[in-house]
PDB file of C-alpha atoms and ligand atoms in Angstrom:
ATOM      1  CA  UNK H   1     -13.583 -28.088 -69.063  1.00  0.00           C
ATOM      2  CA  UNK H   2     -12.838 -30.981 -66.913  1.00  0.00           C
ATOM      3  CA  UNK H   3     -15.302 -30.688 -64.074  1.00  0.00           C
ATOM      4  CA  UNK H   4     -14.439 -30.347 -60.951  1.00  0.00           C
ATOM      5  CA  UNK H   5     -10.933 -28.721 -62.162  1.00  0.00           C
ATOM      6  CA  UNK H   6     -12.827 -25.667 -63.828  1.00  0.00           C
ATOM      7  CA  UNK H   7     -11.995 -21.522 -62.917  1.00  0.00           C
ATOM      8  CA  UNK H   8     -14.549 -20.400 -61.018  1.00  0.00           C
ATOM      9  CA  UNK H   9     -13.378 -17.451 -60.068  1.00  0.00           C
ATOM     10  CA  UNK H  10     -14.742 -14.651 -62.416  1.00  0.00           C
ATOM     11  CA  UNK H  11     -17.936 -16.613 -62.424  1.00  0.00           C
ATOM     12  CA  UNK H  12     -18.296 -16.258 -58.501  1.00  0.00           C
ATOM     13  CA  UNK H  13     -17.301 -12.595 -58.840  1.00  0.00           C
ATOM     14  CA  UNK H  14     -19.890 -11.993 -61.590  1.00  0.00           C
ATOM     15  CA  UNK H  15     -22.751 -13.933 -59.323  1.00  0.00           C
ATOM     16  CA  UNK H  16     -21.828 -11.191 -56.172  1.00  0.00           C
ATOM     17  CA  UNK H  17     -20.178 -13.845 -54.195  1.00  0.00           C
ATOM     18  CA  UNK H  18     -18.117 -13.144 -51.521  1.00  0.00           C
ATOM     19  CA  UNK H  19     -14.777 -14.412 -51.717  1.00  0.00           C
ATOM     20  CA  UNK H  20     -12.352 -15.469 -48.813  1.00  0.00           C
ATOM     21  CA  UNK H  21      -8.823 -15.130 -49.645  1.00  0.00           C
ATOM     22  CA  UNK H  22      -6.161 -16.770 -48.126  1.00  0.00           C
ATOM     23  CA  UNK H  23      -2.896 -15.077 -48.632  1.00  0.00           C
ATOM     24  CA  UNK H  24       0.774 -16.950 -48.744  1.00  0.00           C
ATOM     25  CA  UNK H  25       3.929 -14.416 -48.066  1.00  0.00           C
ATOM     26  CA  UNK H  26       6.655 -16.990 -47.337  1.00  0.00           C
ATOM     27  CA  UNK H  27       7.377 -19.159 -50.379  1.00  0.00           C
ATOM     28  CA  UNK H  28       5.794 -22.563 -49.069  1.00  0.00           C
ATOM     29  CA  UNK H  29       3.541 -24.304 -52.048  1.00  0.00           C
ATOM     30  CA  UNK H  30       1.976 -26.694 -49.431  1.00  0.00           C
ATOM     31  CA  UNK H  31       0.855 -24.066 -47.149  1.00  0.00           C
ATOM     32  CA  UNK H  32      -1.460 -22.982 -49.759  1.00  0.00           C
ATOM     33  CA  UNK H  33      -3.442 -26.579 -49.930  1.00  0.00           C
ATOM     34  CA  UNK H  34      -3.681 -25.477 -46.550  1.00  0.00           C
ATOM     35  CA  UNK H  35      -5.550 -22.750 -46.905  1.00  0.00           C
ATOM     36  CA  UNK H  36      -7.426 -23.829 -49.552  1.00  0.00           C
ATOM     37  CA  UNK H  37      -8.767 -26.689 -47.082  1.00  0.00           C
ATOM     38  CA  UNK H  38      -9.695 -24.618 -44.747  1.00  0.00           C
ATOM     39  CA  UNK H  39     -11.893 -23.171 -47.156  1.00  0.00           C
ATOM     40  CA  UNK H  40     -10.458 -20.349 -48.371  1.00  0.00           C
ATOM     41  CA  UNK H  41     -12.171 -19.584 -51.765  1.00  0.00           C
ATOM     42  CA  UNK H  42      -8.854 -18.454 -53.390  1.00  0.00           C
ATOM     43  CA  UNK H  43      -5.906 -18.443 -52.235  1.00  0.00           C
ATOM     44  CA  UNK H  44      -3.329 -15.243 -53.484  1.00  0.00           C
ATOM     45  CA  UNK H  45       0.658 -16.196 -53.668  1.00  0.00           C
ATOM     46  CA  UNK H  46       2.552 -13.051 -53.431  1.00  0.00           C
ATOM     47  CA  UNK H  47       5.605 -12.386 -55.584  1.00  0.00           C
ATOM     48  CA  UNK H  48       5.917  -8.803 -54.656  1.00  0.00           C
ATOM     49  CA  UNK H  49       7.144  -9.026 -50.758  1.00  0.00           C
ATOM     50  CA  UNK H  50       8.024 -12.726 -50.503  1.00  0.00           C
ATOM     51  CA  UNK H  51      11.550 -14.090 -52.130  1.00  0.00           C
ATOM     52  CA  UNK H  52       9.149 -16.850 -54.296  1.00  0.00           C
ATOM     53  CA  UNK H  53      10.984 -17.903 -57.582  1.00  0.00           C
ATOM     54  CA  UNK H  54       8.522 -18.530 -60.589  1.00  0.00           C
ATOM     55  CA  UNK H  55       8.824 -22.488 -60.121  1.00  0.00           C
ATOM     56  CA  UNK H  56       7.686 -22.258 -56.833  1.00  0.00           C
ATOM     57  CA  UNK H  57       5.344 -19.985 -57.876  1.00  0.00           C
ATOM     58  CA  UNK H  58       4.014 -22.523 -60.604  1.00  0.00           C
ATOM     59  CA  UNK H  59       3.860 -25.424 -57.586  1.00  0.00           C
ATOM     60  CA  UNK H  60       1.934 -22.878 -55.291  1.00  0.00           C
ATOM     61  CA  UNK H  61      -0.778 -22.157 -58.025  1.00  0.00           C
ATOM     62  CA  UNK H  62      -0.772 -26.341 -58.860  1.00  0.00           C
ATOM     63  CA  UNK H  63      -0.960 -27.016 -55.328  1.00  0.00           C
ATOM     64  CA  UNK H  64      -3.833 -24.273 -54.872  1.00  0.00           C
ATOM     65  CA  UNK H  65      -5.871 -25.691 -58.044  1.00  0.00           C
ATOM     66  CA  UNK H  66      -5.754 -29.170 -56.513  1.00  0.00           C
ATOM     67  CA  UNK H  67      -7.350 -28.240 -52.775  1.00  0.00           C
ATOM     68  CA  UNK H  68     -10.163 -26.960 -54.901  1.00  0.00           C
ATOM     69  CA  UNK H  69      -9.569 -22.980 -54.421  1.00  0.00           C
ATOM     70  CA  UNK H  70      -8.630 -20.198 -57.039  1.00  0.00           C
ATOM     71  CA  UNK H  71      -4.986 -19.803 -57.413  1.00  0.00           C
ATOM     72  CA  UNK H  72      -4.345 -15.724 -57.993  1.00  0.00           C
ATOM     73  CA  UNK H  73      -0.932 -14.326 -57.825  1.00  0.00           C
ATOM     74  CA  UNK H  74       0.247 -10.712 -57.105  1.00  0.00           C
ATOM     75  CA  UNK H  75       3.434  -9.619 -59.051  1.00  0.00           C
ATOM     76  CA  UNK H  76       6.338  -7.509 -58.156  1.00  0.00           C
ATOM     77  CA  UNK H  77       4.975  -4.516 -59.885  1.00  0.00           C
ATOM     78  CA  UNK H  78       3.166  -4.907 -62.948  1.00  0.00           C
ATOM     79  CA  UNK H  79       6.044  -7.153 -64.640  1.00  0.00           C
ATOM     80  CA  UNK H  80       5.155  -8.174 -67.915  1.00  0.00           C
ATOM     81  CA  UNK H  81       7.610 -11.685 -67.663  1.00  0.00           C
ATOM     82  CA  UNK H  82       5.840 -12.484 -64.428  1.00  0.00           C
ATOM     83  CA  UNK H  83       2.543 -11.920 -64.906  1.00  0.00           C
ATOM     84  CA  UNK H  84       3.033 -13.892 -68.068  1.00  0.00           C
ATOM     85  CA  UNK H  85       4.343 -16.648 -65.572  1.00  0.00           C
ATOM     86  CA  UNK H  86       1.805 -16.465 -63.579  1.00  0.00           C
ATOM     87  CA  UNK H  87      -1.235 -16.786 -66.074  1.00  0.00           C
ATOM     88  CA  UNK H  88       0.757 -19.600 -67.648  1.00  0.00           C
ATOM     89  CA  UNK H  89       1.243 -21.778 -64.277  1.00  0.00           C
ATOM     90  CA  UNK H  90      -2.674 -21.566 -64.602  1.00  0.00           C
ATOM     91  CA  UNK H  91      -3.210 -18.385 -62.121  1.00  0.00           C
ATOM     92  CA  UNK H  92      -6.885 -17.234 -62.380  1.00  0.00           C
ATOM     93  CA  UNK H  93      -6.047 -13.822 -61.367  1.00  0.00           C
ATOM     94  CA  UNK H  94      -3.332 -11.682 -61.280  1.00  0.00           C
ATOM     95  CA  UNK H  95      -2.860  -8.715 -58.888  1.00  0.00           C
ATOM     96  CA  UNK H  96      -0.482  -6.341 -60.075  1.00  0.00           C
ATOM     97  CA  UNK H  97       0.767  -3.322 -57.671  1.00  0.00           C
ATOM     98  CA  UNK H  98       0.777   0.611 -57.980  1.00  0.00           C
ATOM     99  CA  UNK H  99      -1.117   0.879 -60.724  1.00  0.00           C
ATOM    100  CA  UNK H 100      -0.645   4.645 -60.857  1.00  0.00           C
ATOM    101  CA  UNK H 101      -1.274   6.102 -64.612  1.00  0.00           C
ATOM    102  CA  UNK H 102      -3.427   4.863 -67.498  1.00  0.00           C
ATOM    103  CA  UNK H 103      -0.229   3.769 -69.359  1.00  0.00           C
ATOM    104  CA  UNK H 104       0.554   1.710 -66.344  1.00  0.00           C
ATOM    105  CA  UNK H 105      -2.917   0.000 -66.651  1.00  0.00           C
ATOM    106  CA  UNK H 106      -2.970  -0.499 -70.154  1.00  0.00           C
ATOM    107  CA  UNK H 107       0.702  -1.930 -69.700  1.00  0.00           C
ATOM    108  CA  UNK H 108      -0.685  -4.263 -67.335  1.00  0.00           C
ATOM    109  CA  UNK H 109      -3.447  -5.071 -69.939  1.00  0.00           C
ATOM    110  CA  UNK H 110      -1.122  -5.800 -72.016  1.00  0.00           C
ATOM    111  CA  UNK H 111       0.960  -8.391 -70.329  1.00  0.00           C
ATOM    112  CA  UNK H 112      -2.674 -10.187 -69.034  1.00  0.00           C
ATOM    113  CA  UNK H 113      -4.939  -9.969 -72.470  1.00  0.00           C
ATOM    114  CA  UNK H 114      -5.262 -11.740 -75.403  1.00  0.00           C
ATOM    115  CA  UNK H 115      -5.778  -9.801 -78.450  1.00  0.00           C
ATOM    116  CA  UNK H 116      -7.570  -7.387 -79.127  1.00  0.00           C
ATOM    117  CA  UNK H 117      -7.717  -6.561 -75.085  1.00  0.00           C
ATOM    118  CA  UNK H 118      -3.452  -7.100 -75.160  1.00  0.00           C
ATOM    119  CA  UNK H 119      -0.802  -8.686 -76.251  1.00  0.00           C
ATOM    120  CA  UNK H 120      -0.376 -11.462 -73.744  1.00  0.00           C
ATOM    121  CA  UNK H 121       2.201 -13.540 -74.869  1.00  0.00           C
ATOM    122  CA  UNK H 122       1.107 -17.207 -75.949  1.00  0.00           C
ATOM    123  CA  UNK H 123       1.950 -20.298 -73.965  1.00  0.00           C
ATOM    124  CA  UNK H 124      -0.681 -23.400 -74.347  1.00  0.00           C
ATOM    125  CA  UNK H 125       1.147 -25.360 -71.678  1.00  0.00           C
ATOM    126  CA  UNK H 126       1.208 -25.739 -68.946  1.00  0.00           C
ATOM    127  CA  UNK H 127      -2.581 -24.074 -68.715  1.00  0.00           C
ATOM    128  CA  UNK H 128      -4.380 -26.352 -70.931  1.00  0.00           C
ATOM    129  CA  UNK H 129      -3.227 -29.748 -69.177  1.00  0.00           C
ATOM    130  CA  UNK H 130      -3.797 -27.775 -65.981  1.00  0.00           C
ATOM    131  CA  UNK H 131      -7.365 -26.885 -66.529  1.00  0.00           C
ATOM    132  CA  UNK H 132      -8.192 -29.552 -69.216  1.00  0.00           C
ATOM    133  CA  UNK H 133      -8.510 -26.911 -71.800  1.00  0.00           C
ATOM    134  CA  UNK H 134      -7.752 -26.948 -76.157  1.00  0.00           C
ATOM    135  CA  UNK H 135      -5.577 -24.507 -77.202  1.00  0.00           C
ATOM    136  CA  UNK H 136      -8.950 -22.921 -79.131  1.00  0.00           C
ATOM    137  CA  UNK H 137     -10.740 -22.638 -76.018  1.00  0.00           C
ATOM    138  CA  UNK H 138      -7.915 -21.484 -73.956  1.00  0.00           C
ATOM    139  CA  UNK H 139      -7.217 -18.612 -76.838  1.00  0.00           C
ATOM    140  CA  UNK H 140     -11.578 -18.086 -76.807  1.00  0.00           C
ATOM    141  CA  UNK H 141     -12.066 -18.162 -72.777  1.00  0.00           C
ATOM    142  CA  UNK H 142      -8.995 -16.773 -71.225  1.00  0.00           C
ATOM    143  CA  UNK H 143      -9.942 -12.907 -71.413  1.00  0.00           C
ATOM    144  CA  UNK H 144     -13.235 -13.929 -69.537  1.00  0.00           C
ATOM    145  CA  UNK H 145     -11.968 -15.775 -66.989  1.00  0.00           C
ATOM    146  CA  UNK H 146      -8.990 -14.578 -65.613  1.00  0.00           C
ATOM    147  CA  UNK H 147      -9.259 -11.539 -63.377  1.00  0.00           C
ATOM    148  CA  UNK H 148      -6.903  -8.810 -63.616  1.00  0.00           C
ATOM    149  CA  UNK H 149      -6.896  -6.720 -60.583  1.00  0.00           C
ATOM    150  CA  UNK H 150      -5.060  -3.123 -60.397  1.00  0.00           C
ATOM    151  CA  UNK H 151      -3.953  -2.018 -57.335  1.00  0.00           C
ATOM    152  CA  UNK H 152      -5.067   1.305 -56.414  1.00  0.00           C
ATOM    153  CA  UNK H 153      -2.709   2.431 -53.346  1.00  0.00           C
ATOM    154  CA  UNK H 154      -1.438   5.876 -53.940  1.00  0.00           C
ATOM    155  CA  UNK H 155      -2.654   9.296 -54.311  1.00  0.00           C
ATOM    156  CA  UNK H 156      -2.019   9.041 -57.902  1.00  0.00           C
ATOM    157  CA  UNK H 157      -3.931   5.740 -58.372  1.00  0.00           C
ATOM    158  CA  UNK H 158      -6.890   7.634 -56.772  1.00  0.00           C
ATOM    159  CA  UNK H 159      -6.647  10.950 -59.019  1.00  0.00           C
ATOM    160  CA  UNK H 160      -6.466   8.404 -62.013  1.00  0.00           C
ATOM    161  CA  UNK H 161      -8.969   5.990 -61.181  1.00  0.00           C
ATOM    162  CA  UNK H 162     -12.023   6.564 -63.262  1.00  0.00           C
ATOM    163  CA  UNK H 163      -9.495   6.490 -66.069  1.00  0.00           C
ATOM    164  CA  UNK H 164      -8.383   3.507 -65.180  1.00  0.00           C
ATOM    165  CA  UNK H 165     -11.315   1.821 -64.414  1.00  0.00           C
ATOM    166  CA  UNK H 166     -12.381   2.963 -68.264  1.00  0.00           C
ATOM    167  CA  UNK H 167      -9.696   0.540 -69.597  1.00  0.00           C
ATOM    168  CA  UNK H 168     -10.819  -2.102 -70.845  1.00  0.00           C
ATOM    169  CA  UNK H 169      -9.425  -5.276 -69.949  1.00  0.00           C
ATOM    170  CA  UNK H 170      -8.868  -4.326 -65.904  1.00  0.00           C
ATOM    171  CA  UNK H 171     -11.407  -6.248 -64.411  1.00  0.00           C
ATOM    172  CA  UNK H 172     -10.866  -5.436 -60.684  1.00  0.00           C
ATOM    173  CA  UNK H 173      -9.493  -3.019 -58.706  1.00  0.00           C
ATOM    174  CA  UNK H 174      -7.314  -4.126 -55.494  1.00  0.00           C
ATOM    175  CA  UNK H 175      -6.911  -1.995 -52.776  1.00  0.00           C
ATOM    176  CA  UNK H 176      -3.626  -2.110 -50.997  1.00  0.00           C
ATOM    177  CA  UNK H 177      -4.936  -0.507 -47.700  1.00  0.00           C
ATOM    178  CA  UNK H 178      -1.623   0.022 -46.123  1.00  0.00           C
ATOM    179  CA  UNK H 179       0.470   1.730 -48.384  1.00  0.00           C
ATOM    180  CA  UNK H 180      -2.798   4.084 -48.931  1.00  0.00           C
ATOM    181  CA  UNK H 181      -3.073   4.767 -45.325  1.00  0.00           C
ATOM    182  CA  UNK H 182       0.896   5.876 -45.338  1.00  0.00           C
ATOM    183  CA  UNK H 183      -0.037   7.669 -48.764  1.00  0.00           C
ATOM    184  CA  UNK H 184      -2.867   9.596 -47.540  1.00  0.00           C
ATOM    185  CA  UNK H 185      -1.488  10.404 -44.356  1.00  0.00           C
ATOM    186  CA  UNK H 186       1.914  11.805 -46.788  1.00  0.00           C
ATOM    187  CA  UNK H 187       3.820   9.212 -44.361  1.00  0.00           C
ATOM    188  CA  UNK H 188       3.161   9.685 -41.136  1.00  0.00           C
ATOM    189  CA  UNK H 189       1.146   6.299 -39.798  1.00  0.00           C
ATOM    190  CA  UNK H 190       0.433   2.723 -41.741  1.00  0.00           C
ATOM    191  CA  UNK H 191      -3.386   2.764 -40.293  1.00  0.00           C
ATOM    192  CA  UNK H 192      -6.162   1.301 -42.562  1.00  0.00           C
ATOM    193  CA  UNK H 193      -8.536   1.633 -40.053  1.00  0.00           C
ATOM    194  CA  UNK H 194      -8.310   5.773 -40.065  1.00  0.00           C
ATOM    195  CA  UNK H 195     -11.392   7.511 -40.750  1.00  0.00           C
ATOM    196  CA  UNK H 196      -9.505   9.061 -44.136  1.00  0.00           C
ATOM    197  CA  UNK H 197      -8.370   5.505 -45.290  1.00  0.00           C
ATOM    198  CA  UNK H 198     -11.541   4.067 -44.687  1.00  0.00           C
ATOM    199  CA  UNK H 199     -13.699   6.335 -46.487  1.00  0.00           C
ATOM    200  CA  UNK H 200     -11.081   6.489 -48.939  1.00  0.00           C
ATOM    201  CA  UNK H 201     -11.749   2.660 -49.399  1.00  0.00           C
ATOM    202  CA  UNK H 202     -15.192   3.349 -49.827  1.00  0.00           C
ATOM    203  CA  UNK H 203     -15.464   6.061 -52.610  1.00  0.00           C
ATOM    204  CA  UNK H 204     -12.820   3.666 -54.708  1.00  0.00           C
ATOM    205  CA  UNK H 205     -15.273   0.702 -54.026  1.00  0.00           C
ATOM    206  CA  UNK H 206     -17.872   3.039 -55.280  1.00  0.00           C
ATOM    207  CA  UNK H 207     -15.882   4.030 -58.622  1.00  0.00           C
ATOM    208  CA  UNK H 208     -15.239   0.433 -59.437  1.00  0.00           C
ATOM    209  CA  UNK H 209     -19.275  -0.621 -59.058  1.00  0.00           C
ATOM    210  CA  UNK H 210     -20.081   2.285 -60.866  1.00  0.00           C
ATOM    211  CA  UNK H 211     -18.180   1.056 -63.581  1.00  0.00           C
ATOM    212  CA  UNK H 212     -19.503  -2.585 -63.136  1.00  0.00           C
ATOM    213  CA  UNK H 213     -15.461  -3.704 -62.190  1.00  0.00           C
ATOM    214  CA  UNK H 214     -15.126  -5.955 -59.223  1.00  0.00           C
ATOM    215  CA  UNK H 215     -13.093  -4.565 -55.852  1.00  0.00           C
ATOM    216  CA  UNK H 216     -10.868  -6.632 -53.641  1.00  0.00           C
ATOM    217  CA  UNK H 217      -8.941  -5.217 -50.777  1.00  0.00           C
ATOM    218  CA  UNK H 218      -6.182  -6.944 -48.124  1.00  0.00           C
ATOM    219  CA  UNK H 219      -7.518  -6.704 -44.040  1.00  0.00           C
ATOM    220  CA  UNK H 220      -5.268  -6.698 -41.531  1.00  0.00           C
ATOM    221  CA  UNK H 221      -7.843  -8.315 -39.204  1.00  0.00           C
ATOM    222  CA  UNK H 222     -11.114  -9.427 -39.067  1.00  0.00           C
ATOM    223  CA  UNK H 223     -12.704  -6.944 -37.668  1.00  0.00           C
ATOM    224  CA  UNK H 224     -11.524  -4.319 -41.049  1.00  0.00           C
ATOM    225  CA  UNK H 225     -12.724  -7.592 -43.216  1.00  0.00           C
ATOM    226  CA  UNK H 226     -15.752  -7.464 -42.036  1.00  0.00           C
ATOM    227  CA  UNK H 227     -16.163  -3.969 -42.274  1.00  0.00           C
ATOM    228  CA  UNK H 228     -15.019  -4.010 -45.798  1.00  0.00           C
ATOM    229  CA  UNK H 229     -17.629  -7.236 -46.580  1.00  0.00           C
ATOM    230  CA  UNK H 230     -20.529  -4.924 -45.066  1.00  0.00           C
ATOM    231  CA  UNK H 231     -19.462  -2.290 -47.170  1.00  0.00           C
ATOM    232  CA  UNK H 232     -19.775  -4.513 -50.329  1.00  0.00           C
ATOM    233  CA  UNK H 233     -16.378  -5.697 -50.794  1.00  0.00           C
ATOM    234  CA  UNK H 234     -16.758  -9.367 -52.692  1.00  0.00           C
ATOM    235  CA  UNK H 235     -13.056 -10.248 -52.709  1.00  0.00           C
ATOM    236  CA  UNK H 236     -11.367 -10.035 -48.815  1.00  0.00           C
ATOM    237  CA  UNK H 237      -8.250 -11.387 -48.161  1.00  0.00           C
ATOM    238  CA  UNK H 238      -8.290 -12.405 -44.777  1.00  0.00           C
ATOM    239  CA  UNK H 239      -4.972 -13.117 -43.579  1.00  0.00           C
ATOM    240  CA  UNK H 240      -1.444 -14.605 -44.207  1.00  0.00           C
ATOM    241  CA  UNK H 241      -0.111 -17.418 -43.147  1.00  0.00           C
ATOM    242  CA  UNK H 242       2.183 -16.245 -41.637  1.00  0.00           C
ATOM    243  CA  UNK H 243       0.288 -14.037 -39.203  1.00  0.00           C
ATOM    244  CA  UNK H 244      -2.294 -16.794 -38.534  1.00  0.00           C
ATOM    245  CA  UNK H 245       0.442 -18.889 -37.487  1.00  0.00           C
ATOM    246  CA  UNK H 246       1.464 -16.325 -35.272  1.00  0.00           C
ATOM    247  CA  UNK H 247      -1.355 -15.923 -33.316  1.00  0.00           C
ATOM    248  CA  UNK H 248      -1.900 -19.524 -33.062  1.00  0.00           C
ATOM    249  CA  UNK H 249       0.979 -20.365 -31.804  1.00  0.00           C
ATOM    250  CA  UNK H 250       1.519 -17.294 -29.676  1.00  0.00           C
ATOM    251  CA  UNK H 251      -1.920 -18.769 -28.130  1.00  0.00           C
ATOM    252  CA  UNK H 252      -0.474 -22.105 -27.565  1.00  0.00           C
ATOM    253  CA  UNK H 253       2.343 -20.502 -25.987  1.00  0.00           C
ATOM    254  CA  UNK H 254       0.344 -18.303 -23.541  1.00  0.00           C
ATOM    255  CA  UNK H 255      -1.948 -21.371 -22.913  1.00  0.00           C
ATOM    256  CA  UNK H 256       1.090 -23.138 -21.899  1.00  0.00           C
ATOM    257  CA  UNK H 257       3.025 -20.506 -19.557  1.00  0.00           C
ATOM    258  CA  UNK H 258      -0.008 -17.958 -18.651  1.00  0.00           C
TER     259      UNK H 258
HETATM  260  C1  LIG N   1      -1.145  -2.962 -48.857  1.00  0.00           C
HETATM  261  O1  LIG N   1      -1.921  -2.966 -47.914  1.00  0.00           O
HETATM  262  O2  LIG N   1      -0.462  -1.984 -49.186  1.00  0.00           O
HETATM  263  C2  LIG N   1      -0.993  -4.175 -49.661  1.00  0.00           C
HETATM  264  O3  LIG N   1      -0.311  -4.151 -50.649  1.00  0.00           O
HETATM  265  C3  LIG N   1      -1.706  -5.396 -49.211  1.00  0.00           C
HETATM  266  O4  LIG N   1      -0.807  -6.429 -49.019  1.00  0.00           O
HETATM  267 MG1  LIG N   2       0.852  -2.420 -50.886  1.00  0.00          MG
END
């Protein structure tokens, strides 16, 4: 590997870091070198609720790489074609929503693995240029080092989750701490910061150390991130762009005409 270009992100996991995560929901590559100089440790481009095509996609993870920070990418659902995409463009991680069932996860396996984890489809370019990697050692290291996270944000996912954690080839668990609030509360409030949510957070952190899998999770502010860091969280997104620039500018604004 070429230095200061190598993934580092399954190695920081491994080592109990705690990693910052930036994460992009409008489909702006630059905004991500952004991020990633402001020292965000990875930075995650999201497919599922932005209207990204895969190209940007691919300039987002290049443009991610090159500020120095870990390019991860959630899909729209745990597409095969896309998640493909993604690990291609050079994506250390993938993130892959509602992973509900054991078939789901091993699906998601599938599309993320080389044999004999999955059947990830192979593509030598553009990831080998990208991280200075042979076609040998892509095909020997890429099981190890990219991350594939399953996103644990139902009922179901919960009921399932020992199951899934027991597949091999999920390396992390994501929690989606919205959609599990408006899960576990069968609809009636989008809260991640209710008592049920938050302990419900907790036990599936639990599960996933148990199991010696990683856990990430999304925080709406920073007050829930560092909640979820104290609890022993190691991978914390901490924002969207589009929020942060929000409140900055919302605090320019009131500066302006208090
Ligand atoms: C959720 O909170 O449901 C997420 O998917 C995080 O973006
Ligand atoms: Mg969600």
């Amino acid at each position: 590997l070429n230095g200061a270009l190598a993934p580092r992100l399954r190695q920081r996991l491994d080592a109990g870091e705690t990693v910052l995560v930036g994460w992009m929901s409008q489909a702006e590559p630059a905004l991500c070198r952004v991020m990633a100089r402001a020292g965000c440790d990875a930075v995650v481009v999201d497919l599922q609720h932005s209207a990204m095509s895969r190209d940007v996609m691919r300039l987002a993870v290049l443009e991610t790489i090159r500020a120095g920070a870990a390019p991860v990418v959630r899909a729209p659902y745990a597409d095969a074609n896309t998640l493909g995409s993604a690990l291609d463009a050079g994506a250390e991680g993938v993130i892959a929503p509602m992973i509900d069932t054991v078939a789901e996860a091993r699906a998601l396996v599938r599309a993320t693995k080389f044999p004999p984890l999955g059947q990830r489809s192979w593509a030598s370019e553009p990831v080998s240029s990208t991280w200075g990697l042979t076609p040998t050692d892509l095909l020997a290291r890429a099981n190890d080092w990219t991350v594939t996270f399953a996103m644990v944000e139902t009922r179901t996912a919960i009921d399932n989750l020992r199951a899934i954690l027991d597949e091999d080839g999920v390396d992390a668990v994501f929690i989606g701490p919205n959609d599990l609030s408006i899960a576990l509360t069968d609809g009636r409030e989008v809260n991640p910061a209710g008592a049920e949510t938050l302990r419900a957070c907790e036990a599936i952190l639990r599960a996933a150390q148990a199991k010696g899998k990683h856990a990430g999770i999304y925080a709406n502010t920073l007050e829930l991130a560092r909640r979820y860091r104290d609890m022993g969280f190691r991978f914390i997104a901490i924002g969207n762009e589009a929020g942060m620039l929000m409140a900055g500018a919302r605090q320019a604004v009131d500066a302006m005409r208090p």
